[in-house]
mmCIF file of C-alpha atoms and ligand atoms in Angstrom:
data_model
loop_
_atom_site.group_PDB
_atom_site.id
_atom_site.type_symbol
_atom_site.label_atom_id
_atom_site.label_comp_id
_atom_site.label_asym_id
_atom_site.label_seq_id
_atom_site.Cartn_x
_atom_site.Cartn_y
_atom_site.Cartn_z
ATOM 1 C CA MET L 20 0.019 0.022 0.031
ATOM 2 C CA THR L 21 1.282 3.423 -0.877
ATOM 3 C CA ALA L 22 2.368 5.878 1.837
ATOM 4 C CA ARG L 23 1.350 9.504 1.634
ATOM 5 C CA SER L 24 3.793 11.858 -0.142
ATOM 6 C CA PRO L 25 4.151 15.604 0.550
ATOM 7 C CA ALA L 26 2.759 16.489 -2.757
ATOM 8 C CA ASN L 27 -0.684 14.976 -2.071
ATOM 9 C CA ALA L 28 -0.638 15.658 1.615
ATOM 10 C CA ASP L 29 -4.355 16.570 1.745
ATOM 11 C CA ARG L 30 -5.244 13.259 0.030
ATOM 12 C CA TRP L 31 -5.646 10.075 1.884
ATOM 13 C CA PRO L 32 -5.057 6.817 0.074
ATOM 14 C CA GLY L 33 -7.504 3.898 0.636
ATOM 15 C CA THR L 34 -9.368 1.067 -0.886
ATOM 16 C CA VAL L 35 -13.148 0.893 -1.729
ATOM 17 C CA VAL L 36 -14.505 -1.919 0.476
ATOM 18 C CA ALA L 37 -18.229 -1.492 -0.306
ATOM 19 C CA ILE L 38 -20.491 0.463 -2.506
ATOM 20 C CA GLN L 39 -24.206 1.275 -1.671
ATOM 21 C CA ALA L 40 -26.220 3.777 -3.856
ATOM 22 C CA ASN L 41 -23.951 6.867 -4.196
ATOM 23 C CA PHE L 42 -21.612 6.154 -1.188
ATOM 24 C CA SER L 43 -18.424 4.257 -1.140
ATOM 25 C CA SER L 44 -16.978 2.822 2.047
ATOM 26 C CA VAL L 45 -13.210 3.511 1.917
ATOM 27 C CA GLN L 46 -10.919 1.796 4.149
ATOM 28 C CA LEU L 47 -7.838 4.112 4.575
ATOM 29 C CA ASP L 48 -4.375 2.648 4.503
ATOM 30 C CA ALA L 49 -2.548 1.893 7.721
ATOM 31 C CA SER L 50 0.168 4.265 6.626
ATOM 32 C CA ASN L 51 -2.188 7.110 7.430
ATOM 33 C CA ALA L 52 -2.294 6.305 11.071
ATOM 34 C CA THR L 53 0.748 8.689 11.810
ATOM 35 C CA ALA L 54 -1.037 11.692 10.354
ATOM 36 C CA GLN L 55 -4.401 11.304 12.245
ATOM 37 C CA PRO L 56 -4.686 9.487 15.556
ATOM 38 C CA ASP L 57 -6.951 6.352 14.839
ATOM 39 C CA SER L 58 -7.096 7.027 11.202
ATOM 40 C CA GLY L 59 -5.267 3.635 10.179
ATOM 41 C CA SER L 60 -7.869 0.899 9.566
ATOM 42 C CA LEU L 61 -10.499 3.671 9.561
ATOM 43 C CA LYS L 62 -13.253 3.611 7.153
ATOM 44 C CA LEU L 63 -14.909 6.801 5.818
ATOM 45 C CA LEU L 64 -18.256 6.804 3.908
ATOM 46 C CA CYS L 65 -17.462 8.869 0.771
ATOM 47 C CA VAL L 66 -19.166 10.565 -1.978
ATOM 48 C CA ARG L 67 -17.541 10.933 -5.545
ATOM 49 C CA ARG L 68 -16.218 14.426 -6.478
ATOM 50 C CA GLY L 69 -18.276 16.154 -9.092
ATOM 51 C CA LEU L 70 -15.365 16.263 -11.487
ATOM 52 C CA LEU L 71 -15.157 12.256 -11.475
ATOM 53 C CA LYS L 72 -18.849 12.127 -12.196
ATOM 54 C CA LYS L 73 -18.525 14.660 -15.078
ATOM 55 C CA LEU L 74 -15.847 12.355 -16.480
ATOM 56 C CA GLY L 75 -18.103 9.459 -16.208
ATOM 57 C CA GLN L 76 -15.749 7.778 -13.814
ATOM 58 C CA GLN L 77 -17.481 5.042 -11.609
ATOM 59 C CA VAL L 78 -16.207 3.773 -8.482
ATOM 60 C CA MET L 79 -15.887 -0.024 -8.085
ATOM 61 C CA VAL L 80 -15.199 -2.227 -5.040
ATOM 62 C CA GLY L 81 -11.549 -2.864 -5.000
ATOM 63 C CA ASP L 82 -10.604 0.541 -6.536
ATOM 64 C CA ARG L 83 -7.623 2.398 -4.960
ATOM 65 C CA VAL L 84 -8.566 5.992 -4.242
ATOM 66 C CA GLU L 85 -7.637 9.050 -2.899
ATOM 67 C CA VAL L 86 -9.971 10.863 -0.217
ATOM 68 C CA GLU L 87 -10.149 14.540 0.266
ATOM 69 C CA GLN L 88 -11.507 16.565 3.116
ATOM 70 C CA PRO L 89 -11.861 13.814 5.440
ATOM 71 C CA ASP L 90 -14.297 14.623 8.435
ATOM 72 C CA TRP L 91 -12.920 12.447 11.166
ATOM 73 C CA GLN L 92 -15.725 13.114 13.524
ATOM 74 C CA ASP L 93 -18.557 11.846 11.214
ATOM 75 C CA ARG L 94 -16.227 9.514 9.285
ATOM 76 C CA ARG L 95 -17.006 11.168 5.927
ATOM 77 C CA GLY L 96 -15.003 12.185 3.018
ATOM 78 C CA ALA L 97 -15.022 12.858 -0.889
ATOM 79 C CA ILE L 98 -13.200 10.556 -3.507
ATOM 80 C CA ALA L 99 -10.905 12.852 -5.386
ATOM 81 C CA THR L 100 -9.155 10.398 -7.606
ATOM 82 C CA ILE L 101 -9.606 6.774 -8.816
ATOM 83 C CA LEU L 102 -6.266 5.180 -9.512
ATOM 84 C CA PRO L 103 -5.842 3.083 -12.743
ATOM 85 C CA ARG L 104 -7.188 -0.556 -12.278
ATOM 86 C CA LYS L 105 -4.961 -3.457 -12.624
ATOM 87 C CA THR L 106 -7.889 -5.748 -13.504
ATOM 88 C CA ALA L 107 -11.731 -5.396 -13.366
ATOM 89 C CA LEU L 108 -13.981 -8.568 -12.702
ATOM 90 C CA ASP L 109 -17.410 -8.164 -14.020
ATOM 91 C CA ARG L 110 -19.394 -10.655 -11.771
ATOM 92 C CA PRO L 111 -18.876 -10.093 -8.899
ATOM 93 C CA PRO L 112 -17.937 -6.429 -9.774
ATOM 94 C CA VAL L 113 -14.596 -6.074 -8.208
ATOM 95 C CA ALA L 114 -11.464 -4.069 -9.211
ATOM 96 C CA ASN L 115 -7.838 -5.124 -8.722
ATOM 97 C CA VAL L 116 -8.435 -8.752 -7.777
ATOM 98 C CA ASP L 117 -5.235 -10.447 -7.354
ATOM 99 C CA GLN L 118 -6.443 -13.933 -7.191
ATOM 100 C CA ILE L 119 -9.434 -16.234 -6.981
ATOM 101 C CA LEU L 120 -9.603 -18.396 -3.942
ATOM 102 C CA LEU L 121 -11.520 -21.506 -5.437
ATOM 103 C CA VAL L 122 -12.814 -23.588 -2.459
ATOM 104 C CA PHE L 123 -13.864 -27.199 -3.004
ATOM 105 C CA ALA L 124 -14.589 -30.084 -0.508
ATOM 106 C CA LEU L 125 -12.787 -33.334 -0.834
ATOM 107 C CA ALA L 126 -16.024 -35.050 0.269
ATOM 108 C CA GLU L 127 -19.476 -34.055 1.697
ATOM 109 C CA PRO L 128 -20.252 -32.978 -1.134
ATOM 110 C CA THR L 129 -18.300 -35.521 -3.168
ATOM 111 C CA LEU L 130 -15.654 -34.057 -5.139
ATOM 112 C CA ASP L 131 -16.988 -33.995 -8.741
ATOM 113 C CA PRO L 132 -14.276 -33.676 -11.277
ATOM 114 C CA ASN L 133 -16.839 -32.133 -13.971
ATOM 115 C CA GLN L 134 -18.192 -29.525 -11.595
ATOM 116 C CA LEU L 135 -14.638 -28.695 -10.321
ATOM 117 C CA THR L 136 -13.599 -28.204 -14.193
ATOM 118 C CA ARG L 137 -16.480 -25.864 -14.729
ATOM 119 C CA PHE L 138 -15.317 -23.582 -11.805
ATOM 120 C CA LEU L 139 -11.884 -23.740 -12.844
ATOM 121 C CA VAL L 140 -12.704 -22.867 -16.508
ATOM 122 C CA LYS L 141 -14.804 -19.985 -15.368
ATOM 123 C CA ALA L 142 -12.064 -18.818 -13.084
ATOM 124 C CA GLU L 143 -9.368 -19.204 -15.829
ATOM 125 C CA SER L 144 -11.491 -17.266 -18.260
ATOM 126 C CA THR L 145 -11.186 -14.149 -16.040
ATOM 127 C CA GLY L 146 -7.222 -14.334 -16.704
ATOM 128 C CA ILE L 147 -6.809 -13.831 -12.775
ATOM 129 C CA PRO L 148 -4.524 -16.283 -11.037
ATOM 130 C CA ILE L 149 -6.228 -19.193 -9.169
ATOM 131 C CA GLN L 150 -5.509 -20.528 -5.716
ATOM 132 C CA LEU L 151 -7.216 -23.916 -5.175
ATOM 133 C CA CYS L 152 -8.096 -25.013 -1.803
ATOM 134 C CA LEU L 153 -9.466 -28.385 -1.064
ATOM 135 C CA ASN L 154 -11.274 -28.539 2.235
ATOM 136 C CA LYS L 155 -12.452 -31.257 4.632
ATOM 137 C CA GLN L 156 -9.265 -33.441 4.193
ATOM 138 C CA ASP L 157 -10.336 -35.195 7.710
ATOM 139 C CA LEU L 158 -12.984 -36.951 5.734
ATOM 140 C CA ILE L 159 -10.719 -38.759 3.466
ATOM 141 C CA SER L 160 -7.685 -41.147 3.827
ATOM 142 C CA ASP L 161 -4.039 -40.063 3.113
ATOM 143 C CA GLN L 162 -4.271 -42.497 0.095
ATOM 144 C CA GLN L 163 -7.239 -40.455 -1.408
ATOM 145 C CA ALA L 164 -5.673 -37.234 -0.668
ATOM 146 C CA LYS L 165 -2.574 -38.394 -2.707
ATOM 147 C CA HIS L 166 -4.809 -39.543 -5.513
ATOM 148 C CA TRP L 167 -6.332 -36.186 -5.876
ATOM 149 C CA GLN L 168 -2.841 -34.556 -5.385
ATOM 150 C CA HIS L 169 -1.499 -36.446 -8.375
ATOM 151 C CA ARG L 170 -4.808 -36.127 -10.507
ATOM 152 C CA LEU L 171 -4.840 -32.454 -10.091
ATOM 153 C CA ALA L 172 -1.058 -32.039 -10.817
ATOM 154 C CA ASP L 173 -1.855 -33.787 -14.159
ATOM 155 C CA TRP L 174 -4.515 -31.048 -14.685
ATOM 156 C CA GLY L 175 -1.860 -28.470 -13.999
ATOM 157 C CA TYR L 176 -2.921 -27.346 -10.363
ATOM 158 C CA ARG L 177 -1.285 -27.566 -6.828
ATOM 159 C CA PRO L 178 -4.004 -27.320 -4.399
ATOM 160 C CA THR L 179 -3.867 -26.468 -0.725
ATOM 161 C CA PHE L 180 -5.321 -29.481 1.314
ATOM 162 C CA VAL L 181 -6.946 -28.188 4.659
ATOM 163 C CA SER L 182 -9.263 -29.217 7.196
ATOM 164 C CA LEU L 183 -11.352 -26.441 9.013
ATOM 165 C CA ARG L 184 -12.422 -29.155 11.540
ATOM 166 C CA GLN L 185 -8.915 -29.787 12.542
ATOM 167 C CA ASP L 186 -5.757 -27.615 13.464
ATOM 168 C CA SER L 187 -4.335 -27.800 9.924
ATOM 169 C CA PRO L 188 -1.060 -26.113 9.475
ATOM 170 C CA GLN L 189 -1.908 -25.763 5.906
ATOM 171 C CA VAL L 190 -4.482 -22.943 6.607
ATOM 172 C CA ASP L 191 -1.229 -20.881 7.638
ATOM 173 C CA ALA L 192 0.192 -21.627 4.337
ATOM 174 C CA LEU L 193 -3.159 -20.198 2.749
ATOM 175 C CA THR L 194 -3.109 -17.112 4.964
ATOM 176 C CA ALA L 195 0.445 -16.460 3.516
ATOM 177 C CA GLN L 196 -0.836 -16.755 0.056
ATOM 178 C CA LEU L 197 -3.633 -14.260 0.874
ATOM 179 C CA GLN L 198 -1.485 -11.739 2.693
ATOM 180 C CA GLY L 199 -1.468 -8.169 1.255
ATOM 181 C CA ARG L 200 -3.651 -9.235 -1.832
ATOM 182 C CA ILE L 201 -7.324 -8.833 -2.905
ATOM 183 C CA SER L 202 -8.904 -12.357 -3.284
ATOM 184 C CA VAL L 203 -12.248 -13.412 -4.302
ATOM 185 C CA VAL L 204 -13.698 -16.487 -2.712
ATOM 186 C CA ALA L 205 -15.707 -18.786 -4.971
ATOM 187 C CA GLY L 206 -16.949 -22.348 -4.843
ATOM 188 C CA PRO L 207 -20.017 -24.351 -4.644
ATOM 189 C CA SER L 208 -22.447 -24.520 -1.670
ATOM 190 C CA GLY L 209 -21.481 -26.515 1.470
ATOM 191 C CA VAL L 210 -17.673 -26.833 0.838
ATOM 192 C CA GLY L 211 -16.851 -24.717 3.901
ATOM 193 C CA LYS L 212 -16.362 -21.123 2.302
ATOM 194 C CA SER L 213 -17.977 -19.506 5.384
ATOM 195 C CA SER L 214 -15.995 -21.792 7.773
ATOM 196 C CA LEU L 215 -12.736 -20.641 5.841
ATOM 197 C CA ILE L 216 -13.574 -16.918 6.187
ATOM 198 C CA ASN L 217 -14.265 -17.043 9.787
ATOM 199 C CA ARG L 218 -11.098 -18.999 10.344
ATOM 200 C CA LEU L 219 -9.152 -16.348 8.349
ATOM 201 C CA ILE L 220 -10.767 -13.363 9.789
ATOM 202 C CA PRO L 221 -11.526 -13.771 13.380
ATOM 203 C CA ALA L 222 -15.014 -12.541 14.512
ATOM 204 C CA GLN L 223 -13.754 -9.249 15.964
ATOM 205 C CA THR L 224 -12.419 -8.117 12.520
ATOM 206 C CA LEU L 225 -15.737 -9.163 10.678
ATOM 207 C CA ARG L 226 -17.691 -7.223 13.272
ATOM 208 C CA VAL L 227 -15.517 -4.237 12.719
ATOM 209 C CA GLY L 228 -15.738 -4.821 9.108
ATOM 210 C CA ALA L 229 -19.428 -4.802 9.115
ATOM 211 C CA VAL L 230 -20.998 -1.855 7.141
ATOM 212 C CA SER L 231 -23.551 0.245 8.842
ATOM 213 C CA GLY L 232 -25.882 3.131 8.099
ATOM 214 C CA LYS L 233 -26.636 3.612 4.506
ATOM 215 C CA LEU L 234 -24.382 0.852 3.553
ATOM 216 C CA GLY L 235 -25.981 -1.648 5.813
ATOM 217 C CA ARG L 236 -27.285 -4.492 3.547
ATOM 218 C CA GLY L 237 -26.758 -8.308 3.995
ATOM 219 C CA ARG L 238 -23.592 -9.540 2.857
ATOM 220 C CA HIS L 239 -25.204 -12.248 1.013
ATOM 221 C CA THR L 240 -27.456 -10.227 -1.280
ATOM 222 C CA THR L 241 -26.648 -10.704 -4.862
ATOM 223 C CA ARG L 242 -26.090 -7.113 -5.716
ATOM 224 C CA HIS L 243 -23.832 -6.468 -2.665
ATOM 225 C CA VAL L 244 -19.980 -7.003 -2.795
ATOM 226 C CA GLU L 245 -17.982 -6.118 0.056
ATOM 227 C CA LEU L 246 -14.340 -6.680 0.943
ATOM 228 C CA PHE L 247 -13.328 -7.906 4.296
ATOM 229 C CA GLU L 248 -9.827 -7.012 5.643
ATOM 230 C CA LEU L 249 -7.472 -9.798 6.600
ATOM 231 C CA PRO L 250 -5.610 -9.441 9.908
ATOM 232 C CA GLN L 251 -2.261 -9.608 8.155
ATOM 233 C CA GLY L 252 -3.322 -7.074 5.471
ATOM 234 C CA GLY L 253 -5.210 -7.855 2.126
ATOM 235 C CA PHE L 254 -8.820 -8.236 1.555
ATOM 236 C CA LEU L 255 -11.343 -11.103 0.962
ATOM 237 C CA ALA L 256 -14.379 -10.776 -1.329
ATOM 238 C CA ASP L 257 -17.074 -13.155 -0.187
ATOM 239 C CA THR L 258 -19.745 -13.041 -2.919
ATOM 240 C CA PRO L 259 -22.307 -15.302 -4.187
ATOM 241 C CA GLY L 260 -22.233 -13.581 -7.593
ATOM 242 C CA PHE L 261 -19.323 -15.709 -9.106
ATOM 243 C CA ASN L 262 -21.146 -19.097 -8.108
ATOM 244 C CA GLN L 263 -23.184 -19.863 -11.129
ATOM 245 C CA PRO L 264 -20.187 -21.032 -13.459
ATOM 246 C CA ASP L 265 -21.762 -20.253 -16.769
ATOM 247 C CA ILE L 266 -18.800 -20.351 -19.066
ATOM 248 C CA GLN L 267 -18.791 -17.174 -21.245
ATOM 249 C CA CYS L 268 -15.854 -17.076 -23.612
ATOM 250 C CA SER L 269 -15.174 -17.365 -27.238
ATOM 251 C CA PRO L 270 -14.641 -21.020 -28.674
ATOM 252 C CA GLU L 271 -11.167 -19.765 -29.648
ATOM 253 C CA ALA L 272 -10.236 -18.524 -26.026
ATOM 254 C CA LEU L 273 -11.567 -21.852 -24.312
ATOM 255 C CA GLY L 274 -8.318 -23.713 -24.865
ATOM 256 C CA ASP L 275 -6.414 -21.111 -22.889
ATOM 257 C CA CYS L 276 -8.725 -22.061 -19.865
ATOM 258 C CA PHE L 277 -7.091 -25.471 -19.735
ATOM 259 C CA PRO L 278 -3.532 -25.777 -18.226
ATOM 260 C CA GLU L 279 -3.123 -29.034 -20.120
ATOM 261 C CA ILE L 280 -3.894 -27.244 -23.495
ATOM 262 C CA ARG L 281 -1.411 -24.356 -22.715
ATOM 263 C CA GLN L 282 1.203 -26.680 -21.999
ATOM 264 C CA ARG L 283 0.718 -28.552 -25.151
ATOM 265 C CA LEU L 284 0.757 -25.516 -27.268
ATOM 266 C CA ALA L 285 3.752 -23.980 -25.455
ATOM 267 C CA ASP L 286 5.593 -27.092 -26.739
ATOM 268 C CA GLN L 287 4.343 -27.410 -30.267
ATOM 269 C CA SER L 288 1.651 -25.772 -32.685
ATOM 270 C CA CYS L 289 -1.421 -27.205 -34.405
ATOM 271 C CA GLN L 290 -1.304 -26.966 -37.983
ATOM 272 C CA PHE L 291 -4.123 -24.540 -38.295
ATOM 273 C CA SER L 292 -3.726 -21.293 -36.172
ATOM 274 C CA ASN L 293 -7.475 -21.155 -35.440
ATOM 275 C CA CYS L 294 -7.671 -25.060 -34.428
ATOM 276 C CA LEU L 295 -10.433 -25.930 -32.070
ATOM 277 C CA HIS L 296 -8.787 -29.115 -31.420
ATOM 278 C CA ARG L 297 -11.761 -31.267 -32.263
ATOM 279 C CA ASP L 298 -11.112 -33.204 -35.529
ATOM 280 C CA GLU L 299 -8.831 -30.891 -37.373
ATOM 281 C CA PRO L 300 -5.805 -32.408 -39.129
ATOM 282 C CA GLY L 301 -2.437 -31.851 -37.450
ATOM 283 C CA CYS L 302 -3.905 -31.087 -33.962
ATOM 284 C CA VAL L 303 -1.450 -31.429 -31.229
ATOM 285 C CA VAL L 304 -4.085 -31.009 -28.452
ATOM 286 C CA ARG L 305 -6.553 -33.698 -29.251
ATOM 287 C CA GLY L 306 -5.404 -37.027 -27.380
ATOM 288 C CA ASP L 307 -5.575 -39.208 -24.362
ATOM 289 C CA TRP L 308 -5.746 -36.811 -21.353
ATOM 290 C CA GLU L 309 -8.237 -36.843 -18.742
ATOM 291 C CA ARG L 310 -10.099 -33.570 -19.164
ATOM 292 C CA TYR L 311 -10.233 -33.778 -23.019
ATOM 293 C CA ASP L 312 -13.887 -34.918 -23.116
ATOM 294 C CA TYR L 313 -14.736 -31.887 -20.699
ATOM 295 C CA TYR L 314 -13.054 -29.492 -23.099
ATOM 296 C CA LEU L 315 -15.205 -30.917 -25.775
ATOM 297 C CA THR L 316 -18.452 -30.694 -23.961
ATOM 298 C CA LEU L 317 -17.627 -27.040 -23.003
ATOM 299 C CA LEU L 318 -16.671 -26.276 -26.506
ATOM 300 C CA ASP L 319 -20.086 -27.495 -27.738
ATOM 301 C CA GLU L 320 -21.544 -25.067 -25.065
ATOM 302 C CA VAL L 321 -19.725 -22.030 -26.073
ATOM 303 C CA LEU L 322 -20.101 -22.667 -29.725
ATOM 304 C CA ALA L 323 -23.936 -22.936 -29.201
ATOM 305 C CA GLN L 324 -23.844 -19.655 -27.090
ATOM 306 C CA GLN L 325 -21.746 -17.844 -29.834
ATOM 307 C CA GLN L 326 -24.489 -19.008 -32.408
ATOM 308 C CA THR L 327 -27.365 -17.521 -30.311
ATOM 309 C CA LEU L 328 -25.347 -14.299 -29.857
ATOM 310 C CA ASP L 329 -24.775 -14.002 -33.567
ATOM 311 C CA GLU L 330 -28.494 -14.431 -34.310
ATOM 312 C CA GLN L 331 -29.537 -11.987 -31.541
ATOM 313 C CA ARG L 332 -27.028 -9.350 -33.033
ATOM 314 C CA ASN L 333 -28.368 -9.771 -36.593
ATOM 315 C CA ALA L 334 -31.903 -9.477 -35.501
ATOM 316 C CA GLU L 335 -31.050 -6.496 -33.358
ATOM 317 C CA ALA L 336 -29.350 -4.777 -36.282
ATOM 318 C CA THR L 337 -32.480 -4.796 -38.337
ATOM 319 C CA GLU L 338 -35.413 -4.978 -35.874
ATOM 320 C CA LYS L 339 -36.469 -4.241 -32.248
ATOM 321 C CA VAL L 340 -38.200 -7.015 -30.147
ATOM 322 C CA LYS L 341 -40.934 -5.754 -27.793
ATOM 323 C CA VAL L 342 -43.005 -7.714 -25.255
ATOM 324 C CA SER L 343 -46.607 -7.180 -25.716
ATOM 325 C CA ALA L 344 -49.104 -6.914 -22.906
ATOM 326 C CA ASP L 345 -50.159 -10.477 -23.379
ATOM 327 C CA GLY L 346 -46.474 -11.557 -23.055
ATOM 328 C CA LYS L 347 -46.010 -12.258 -26.839
ATOM 329 C CA LEU L 348 -42.898 -11.071 -28.629
ATOM 330 C CA GLN L 349 -43.428 -8.375 -31.095
ATOM 331 C CA HIS L 350 -40.881 -7.423 -33.854
ATOM 332 C CA GLU L 351 -40.669 -3.671 -35.017
ATOM 333 C CA PRO L 352 -38.453 -2.130 -37.362
ATOM 334 C CA ARG L 353 -35.561 -0.166 -35.671
ATOM 335 C CA LEU L 354 -35.726 3.731 -35.701
ATOM 336 C CA ALA L 355 -32.983 4.731 -37.992
ATOM 337 C CA ALA L 356 -31.248 7.631 -36.205
ATOM 338 C CA LYS L 357 -30.730 7.481 -32.447
ATOM 339 C CA LYS L 358 -30.841 11.379 -32.116
ATOM 340 C CA TYR L 359 -34.531 11.447 -32.986
ATOM 341 C CA ARG L 360 -35.596 9.332 -30.204
ATOM 342 C CA ARG L 361 -36.519 10.992 -27.030
ATOM 343 C CA PRO L 362 -35.294 9.233 -23.931
ATOM 344 C CA SER L 363 -38.477 7.560 -22.137
ATOM 345 C CA ARG L 364 -40.278 9.309 -19.415
ATOM 346 C CA LYS L 365 -39.107 6.282 -17.058
ATOM 347 C CA ALA L 366 -35.418 6.757 -18.096
ATOM 348 C CA ARG L 367 -35.677 10.538 -17.681
ATOM 349 C CA ASN L 368 -37.396 10.141 -14.238
ATOM 350 C CA GLN L 369 -34.890 7.530 -13.079
ATOM 351 C CA ALA L 370 -31.856 9.903 -14.093
ATOM 352 C CA PHE L 371 -33.609 12.756 -12.323
ATOM 353 C CA GLN L 372 -34.027 10.679 -9.124
ATOM 354 C CA GLU L 373 -30.421 9.667 -9.254
ATOM 355 C CA ILE L 374 -29.242 13.245 -9.582
ATOM 356 C CA CYS L 375 -31.554 14.464 -6.727
ATOM 357 C CA TYR L 376 -29.999 11.797 -4.518
ATOM 358 C CA ASP L 377 -26.536 13.155 -5.346
ATOM 359 C CA LEU L 378 -27.605 16.644 -4.643
ATOM 360 C CA SER L 379 -29.386 15.855 -1.463
ATOM 361 C CA ASP L 380 -25.997 14.793 -0.135
ATOM 362 C CA ALA L 381 -24.714 18.283 -0.950
ATOM 363 C CA GLU L 382 -21.678 17.380 -2.812
ATOM 364 C CA ASP L 383 -21.601 20.469 -5.060
ATOM 365 C CA LEU L 384 -23.810 22.338 -7.357
ATOM 366 C CA SER L 385 -22.047 21.677 -10.452
ATOM 367 C CA GLN L 386 -24.304 18.733 -11.076
ATOM 368 C CA LEU L 387 -27.033 21.113 -11.935
ATOM 369 C CA GLU L 388 -25.417 21.194 -15.175
ATOM 370 C CA ASP L 389 -26.163 17.479 -15.590
ATOM 371 C CA LEU L 390 -29.806 18.477 -15.100
ATOM 372 C CA GLU L 391 -29.455 20.957 -18.039
ATOM 373 C CA ASP L 392 -27.853 18.174 -20.121
ATOM 374 C CA LEU L 393 -31.021 16.013 -19.577
ATOM 375 C CA GLY L 394 -33.390 18.755 -20.251
ATOM 376 C CA LEU L 395 -34.832 18.485 -16.906
ATOM 377 C CA GLU L 396 -33.811 21.910 -15.430
HETATM 378 N N1 GTP U 416 -15.878 -32.586 8.245
HETATM 379 C C1 GTP U 416 -15.653 -31.342 7.873
HETATM 380 N N2 GTP U 416 -16.639 -30.435 7.980
HETATM 381 C C2 GTP U 416 -16.560 -29.143 7.446
HETATM 382 C C3 GTP U 416 -15.037 -28.839 7.566
HETATM 383 N N3 GTP U 416 -15.247 -27.448 6.923
HETATM 384 C C4 GTP U 416 -16.535 -26.909 7.110
HETATM 385 N N4 GTP U 416 -17.319 -28.259 7.359
HETATM 386 C C5 GTP U 416 -18.788 -28.248 7.457
HETATM 387 O O1 GTP U 416 -19.382 -28.214 6.133
HETATM 388 C C6 GTP U 416 -20.656 -27.436 6.205
HETATM 389 C C7 GTP U 416 -20.700 -26.380 5.341
HETATM 390 O O2 GTP U 416 -19.623 -25.282 5.756
HETATM 391 P P1 GTP U 416 -20.048 -23.866 5.418
HETATM 392 O O3 GTP U 416 -18.768 -23.149 5.941
HETATM 393 O O4 GTP U 416 -21.489 -23.412 5.661
HETATM 394 O O5 GTP U 416 -19.964 -23.988 3.644
HETATM 395 P P2 GTP U 416 -20.224 -22.950 2.768
HETATM 396 O O6 GTP U 416 -19.365 -22.991 1.482
HETATM 397 O O7 GTP U 416 -19.970 -21.510 3.258
HETATM 398 O O8 GTP U 416 -21.683 -23.063 2.190
HETATM 399 P P3 GTP U 416 -22.824 -22.090 1.665
HETATM 400 O O9 GTP U 416 -22.903 -21.017 2.744
HETATM 401 O O10 GTP U 416 -23.891 -22.936 1.295
HETATM 402 O O11 GTP U 416 -22.124 -21.400 0.315
HETATM 403 C C8 GTP U 416 -20.812 -27.060 7.776
HETATM 404 O O12 GTP U 416 -21.591 -28.103 8.400
HETATM 405 C C9 GTP U 416 -19.273 -27.179 8.231
HETATM 406 O O13 GTP U 416 -19.299 -27.295 9.727
HETATM 407 C C10 GTP U 416 -14.047 -29.673 7.445
HETATM 408 O O14 GTP U 416 -12.725 -29.131 7.184
HETATM 409 N N5 GTP U 416 -14.216 -30.910 7.744
HETATM 410 ZN ZN1 ZN U 417 -5.495 -28.237 -32.276
#
């Protein structure tokens, strides 16, 4: 985390840990502690400076920001700068994620290689590094653990085996992997994600980390993403948003989501550069490896998806689909030029309400110009 420099002495660096409506909860860096007593590990409820709004810059959970004019008493401030993002996940919407912590159980529920593959491919498709954690080691024999270790090594993964029922030293190894990083926890239901988070973040921290007032929504609502600070530094995002592993990537990109394929293509090349590794001649990927059939199944899925998308795009280009009062789809020709269409009354009202909401928080009056832009003055 960056320390404050004299040049930006009135700006306080921090990380956005939650967003609700127009407010961001910003956890200030611990390095601020010397400048303001009690400001380290302090959260401020912040609005966006008017200029950021004019530039159309949205704040995301995980964003590194600089806060101005902190009101230490009321714990409020204004976000003056959003620093460039290293990464930006879509679902869940979190910026600067360093790794995805994928949690599965070795038993109860039974470790299903097909389901694990779907989650792994989904995680790989983001391009963000993956840490695989296999929990409930206490429920299987050493021999079974070895079997999974070798099997997953063939897939290209080196998981951390843990048991949250026992004092597992491997949990410390996991702690070290998470330190100083932003990690998103993902995995199916019942594998022990909550148990792991409770182990990694003692109850005290969680209580302190809980948002209040205007930000106070449950941490398990789908829209809500929140980062929890780890005692050793770093943040964990626990979110259900990631947990439907619907694979959305192009057929050409799917191969990149399998370490086995990456490995084969690192050593040699297929005859055709756009090879999808099915039945093309001169393919170096096709062959006798465990997950090849899973690859083919997922390939069929993404090919079907792409076809649907192409059809939708073609239809959208020439016509508009509307749902009539009796639930039937109606096709209408598309209006030629956008500028002749007035925004709907609903859209204008919504935009108006959003701006009023902002104004009621008295950020500054420059947003009145936004009203003019919308023709609502
Ligand atoms: N035997 C055993 N049981 C465990 C272990 N870790 C968690 N459990 C149990 O597994 C069950 C599910 O754990 P949770 O932590 O709620 O799992 P989760 O992944 O958060 O589940 P969801 O909230 O449904 O997503 C609970 O009954 C835990 O007590 C473990 O290491 N060994
Ligand atoms: Zn090929």
